[in-house]
mmCIF file of C-alpha atoms in Angstrom:
data_model
loop_
_atom_site.group_PDB
_atom_site.id
_atom_site.type_symbol
_atom_site.label_atom_id
_atom_site.label_comp_id
_atom_site.label_asym_id
_atom_site.label_seq_id
_atom_site.Cartn_x
_atom_site.Cartn_y
_atom_site.Cartn_z
ATOM 1 C CA MET M 175 -5.441 4.526 -15.049
ATOM 2 C CA SER M 176 -4.686 1.935 -17.786
ATOM 3 C CA ILE M 177 -2.152 -0.433 -16.783
ATOM 4 C CA ARG M 178 0.823 -1.646 -19.143
ATOM 5 C CA ALA M 179 2.564 -3.911 -16.607
ATOM 6 C CA VAL M 180 3.223 -4.946 -13.012
ATOM 7 C CA HIS M 181 6.451 -6.045 -12.006
ATOM 8 C CA HIS M 182 6.965 -7.916 -8.899
ATOM 9 C CA ILE M 183 10.428 -7.185 -7.216
ATOM 10 C CA ASN M 184 12.259 -8.223 -3.542
ATOM 11 C CA CYS M 185 13.642 -5.196 -2.587
ATOM 12 C CA ALA M 186 14.785 -6.699 0.960
ATOM 13 C CA THR M 187 15.665 -10.201 1.874
ATOM 14 C CA MET M 188 15.893 -10.722 5.532
ATOM 15 C CA CYS M 189 16.792 -13.728 7.767
ATOM 16 C CA PRO M 190 15.511 -12.903 10.797
ATOM 17 C CA PHE M 191 15.991 -14.917 14.267
ATOM 18 C CA ALA M 192 13.054 -17.107 15.546
ATOM 19 C CA GLY M 193 12.102 -19.004 11.987
ATOM 20 C CA HIS M 194 9.780 -21.284 13.727
ATOM 21 C CA LEU M 195 7.702 -18.355 14.755
ATOM 22 C CA LEU M 196 7.363 -17.723 10.889
ATOM 23 C CA GLY M 197 5.916 -21.195 10.555
ATOM 24 C CA GLN M 198 9.762 -22.420 8.983
ATOM 25 C CA ASN M 199 11.810 -25.038 9.967
ATOM 26 C CA SER M 200 15.190 -23.325 11.284
ATOM 27 C CA TRP M 201 16.135 -20.938 13.641
ATOM 28 C CA ARG M 202 16.457 -18.705 10.908
ATOM 29 C CA GLY M 203 13.558 -17.555 9.084
ATOM 30 C CA LYS M 204 13.572 -16.104 5.515
ATOM 31 C CA MET M 205 11.352 -13.399 4.591
ATOM 32 C CA VAL M 206 11.214 -10.895 1.455
ATOM 33 C CA ALA M 207 10.131 -7.323 0.785
ATOM 34 C CA HIS M 208 7.978 -7.683 -1.845
ATOM 35 C CA CYS M 209 6.920 -4.494 -4.254
ATOM 36 C CA LEU M 210 5.810 -3.775 -7.079
ATOM 37 C CA LEU M 211 6.217 -1.817 -9.692
ATOM 38 C CA VAL M 212 3.771 -0.626 -12.138
ATOM 39 C CA GLU M 213 3.508 0.961 -15.256
ATOM 40 C CA THR M 214 0.421 2.848 -16.372
ATOM 41 C CA ASP M 215 -0.206 4.853 -19.057
ATOM 42 C CA LYS M 216 -1.536 7.979 -18.006
ATOM 43 C CA ASP M 217 0.648 8.190 -14.348
ATOM 44 C CA GLY M 218 4.194 7.038 -15.060
ATOM 45 C CA LEU M 219 5.740 4.174 -12.977
ATOM 46 C CA VAL M 220 3.918 3.950 -9.506
ATOM 47 C CA LEU M 221 6.225 1.541 -7.090
ATOM 48 C CA ILE M 222 4.048 0.049 -3.961
ATOM 49 C CA ASP M 223 6.349 -0.139 -0.967
ATOM 50 C CA THR M 224 10.304 0.454 -1.263
ATOM 51 C CA GLY M 225 12.167 -1.890 0.448
ATOM 52 C CA PHE M 226 15.681 -0.821 2.035
ATOM 53 C CA GLY M 227 17.238 2.182 0.592
ATOM 54 C CA MET M 228 20.589 3.033 -0.758
ATOM 55 C CA ALA M 229 21.136 4.917 2.566
ATOM 56 C CA ASP M 230 20.475 1.561 4.822
ATOM 57 C CA ILE M 231 22.869 -0.262 2.379
ATOM 58 C CA GLU M 232 25.596 2.483 2.747
ATOM 59 C CA GLY M 233 25.124 2.520 6.200
ATOM 60 C CA ARG M 234 23.844 5.816 6.365
ATOM 61 C CA THR M 235 20.923 5.036 8.699
ATOM 62 C CA HIS M 236 20.069 4.649 12.217
ATOM 63 C CA PHE M 237 20.268 0.500 12.237
ATOM 64 C CA SER M 238 22.041 -0.887 15.017
ATOM 65 C CA ARG M 239 24.199 -3.562 15.418
ATOM 66 C CA GLY M 240 22.105 -5.410 17.308
ATOM 67 C CA THR M 241 19.275 -5.158 14.931
ATOM 68 C CA LYS M 242 21.157 -5.856 11.314
ATOM 69 C CA LEU M 243 22.277 -9.099 13.338
ATOM 70 C CA MET M 244 18.252 -10.136 14.402
ATOM 71 C CA LEU M 245 17.162 -9.127 11.000
ATOM 72 C CA GLY M 246 20.078 -11.056 9.266
ATOM 73 C CA ALA M 247 19.196 -8.846 6.106
ATOM 74 C CA LYS M 248 21.393 -8.765 3.146
ATOM 75 C CA PHE M 249 21.730 -5.420 2.318
ATOM 76 C CA ASP M 250 22.457 -6.063 -1.040
ATOM 77 C CA PRO M 251 22.625 -2.400 -3.677
ATOM 78 C CA ALA M 252 20.927 -4.817 -6.676
ATOM 79 C CA GLU M 253 17.942 -5.344 -4.055
ATOM 80 C CA THR M 254 17.159 -1.929 -3.414
ATOM 81 C CA ALA M 255 13.888 -0.806 -5.344
ATOM 82 C CA ILE M 256 16.224 2.207 -7.318
ATOM 83 C CA ALA M 257 18.754 -0.554 -8.791
ATOM 84 C CA GLN M 258 15.731 -2.783 -9.995
ATOM 85 C CA VAL M 259 13.933 0.394 -11.722
ATOM 86 C CA GLU M 260 16.947 1.338 -13.658
ATOM 87 C CA GLU M 261 18.112 -3.045 -14.243
ATOM 88 C CA LEU M 262 14.132 -2.396 -16.106
ATOM 89 C CA GLY M 263 15.176 0.630 -18.014
ATOM 90 C CA PHE M 264 13.687 3.691 -16.360
ATOM 91 C CA SER M 265 15.248 6.308 -14.008
ATOM 92 C CA ALA M 266 13.884 7.652 -10.450
ATOM 93 C CA SER M 267 12.592 10.597 -11.854
ATOM 94 C CA ASP M 268 10.105 8.356 -13.895
ATOM 95 C CA VAL M 269 8.737 6.978 -10.578
ATOM 96 C CA LYS M 270 5.783 9.172 -10.312
ATOM 97 C CA HIS M 271 4.054 7.996 -7.080
ATOM 98 C CA ILE M 272 5.053 5.556 -4.188
ATOM 99 C CA VAL M 273 2.366 4.133 -2.006
ATOM 100 C CA VAL M 274 3.524 2.843 0.846
ATOM 101 C CA THR M 275 1.797 0.267 3.281
ATOM 102 C CA HIS M 276 3.434 1.266 6.488
ATOM 103 C CA LEU M 277 6.178 2.771 7.903
ATOM 104 C CA ASP M 278 9.230 0.340 8.497
ATOM 105 C CA LEU M 279 12.230 0.778 6.800
ATOM 106 C CA ALA M 280 11.989 -2.674 5.380
ATOM 107 C CA HIS M 281 8.323 -0.899 3.377
ATOM 108 C CA ALA M 282 9.755 2.852 2.896
ATOM 109 C CA GLY M 283 13.592 2.919 3.582
ATOM 110 C CA GLY M 284 13.764 3.791 -0.195
ATOM 111 C CA LEU M 285 11.486 6.729 -0.054
ATOM 112 C CA PRO M 286 14.915 9.049 -0.550
ATOM 113 C CA ASP M 287 16.146 7.303 -3.526
ATOM 114 C CA PHE M 288 13.184 8.715 -5.451
ATOM 115 C CA PRO M 289 13.130 12.297 -4.297
ATOM 116 C CA SER M 290 10.600 13.691 -7.436
ATOM 117 C CA ALA M 291 7.660 10.931 -6.476
ATOM 118 C CA GLN M 292 4.499 12.015 -4.807
ATOM 119 C CA VAL M 293 4.236 9.608 -1.719
ATOM 120 C CA HIS M 294 0.908 8.301 -0.851
ATOM 121 C CA LEU M 295 0.411 6.994 2.897
ATOM 122 C CA HIS M 296 -2.916 6.141 4.862
ATOM 123 C CA ALA M 297 -3.543 9.535 7.282
ATOM 124 C CA LYS M 298 -3.313 7.044 10.359
ATOM 125 C CA GLU M 299 -0.081 5.806 9.618
ATOM 126 C CA HIS M 300 1.404 9.166 9.298
ATOM 127 C CA ALA M 301 -0.163 10.478 12.581
ATOM 128 C CA ALA M 302 1.272 7.248 14.613
ATOM 129 C CA ALA M 303 4.856 8.059 13.013
ATOM 130 C CA MET M 304 4.684 11.503 13.877
ATOM 131 C CA THR M 305 3.390 11.154 17.234
ATOM 132 C CA ARG M 306 5.903 8.223 18.778
ATOM 133 C CA ALA M 307 6.182 9.046 22.184
ATOM 134 C CA THR M 308 8.257 5.748 23.963
ATOM 135 C CA LEU M 309 11.426 3.989 22.833
ATOM 136 C CA LEU M 310 9.553 0.961 21.702
ATOM 137 C CA GLU M 311 7.294 3.017 19.357
ATOM 138 C CA ARG M 312 10.156 4.556 18.164
#
């Protein structure tokens, strides 16, 4: 695979409670979901993680009010991977592969925005997601 370009994109800005626990000097921390968009010669675009998706931004997912307050997420449509892919002059269908590092919504929430992409995920992560038995695991 020949790589033409790598774009570093922030697909979710969050300011969660307990900033001090994150090594920061305030009660609210600052975190981002750092994603990569890789342009390849042979395999099209490869997106590594997706951040929050449009369904999250539009309130069509199951983020509770408490979770939203705790995360302090911006939920900015301009920060979605799909918006940034389009800003770079590409379309959702140009993204051929998505590599998901793990399945929390700050890393995989945007999967529905790329319906034609092939998703790559570690088998153990997939198995863990499919066997969530307790409320805490869900």
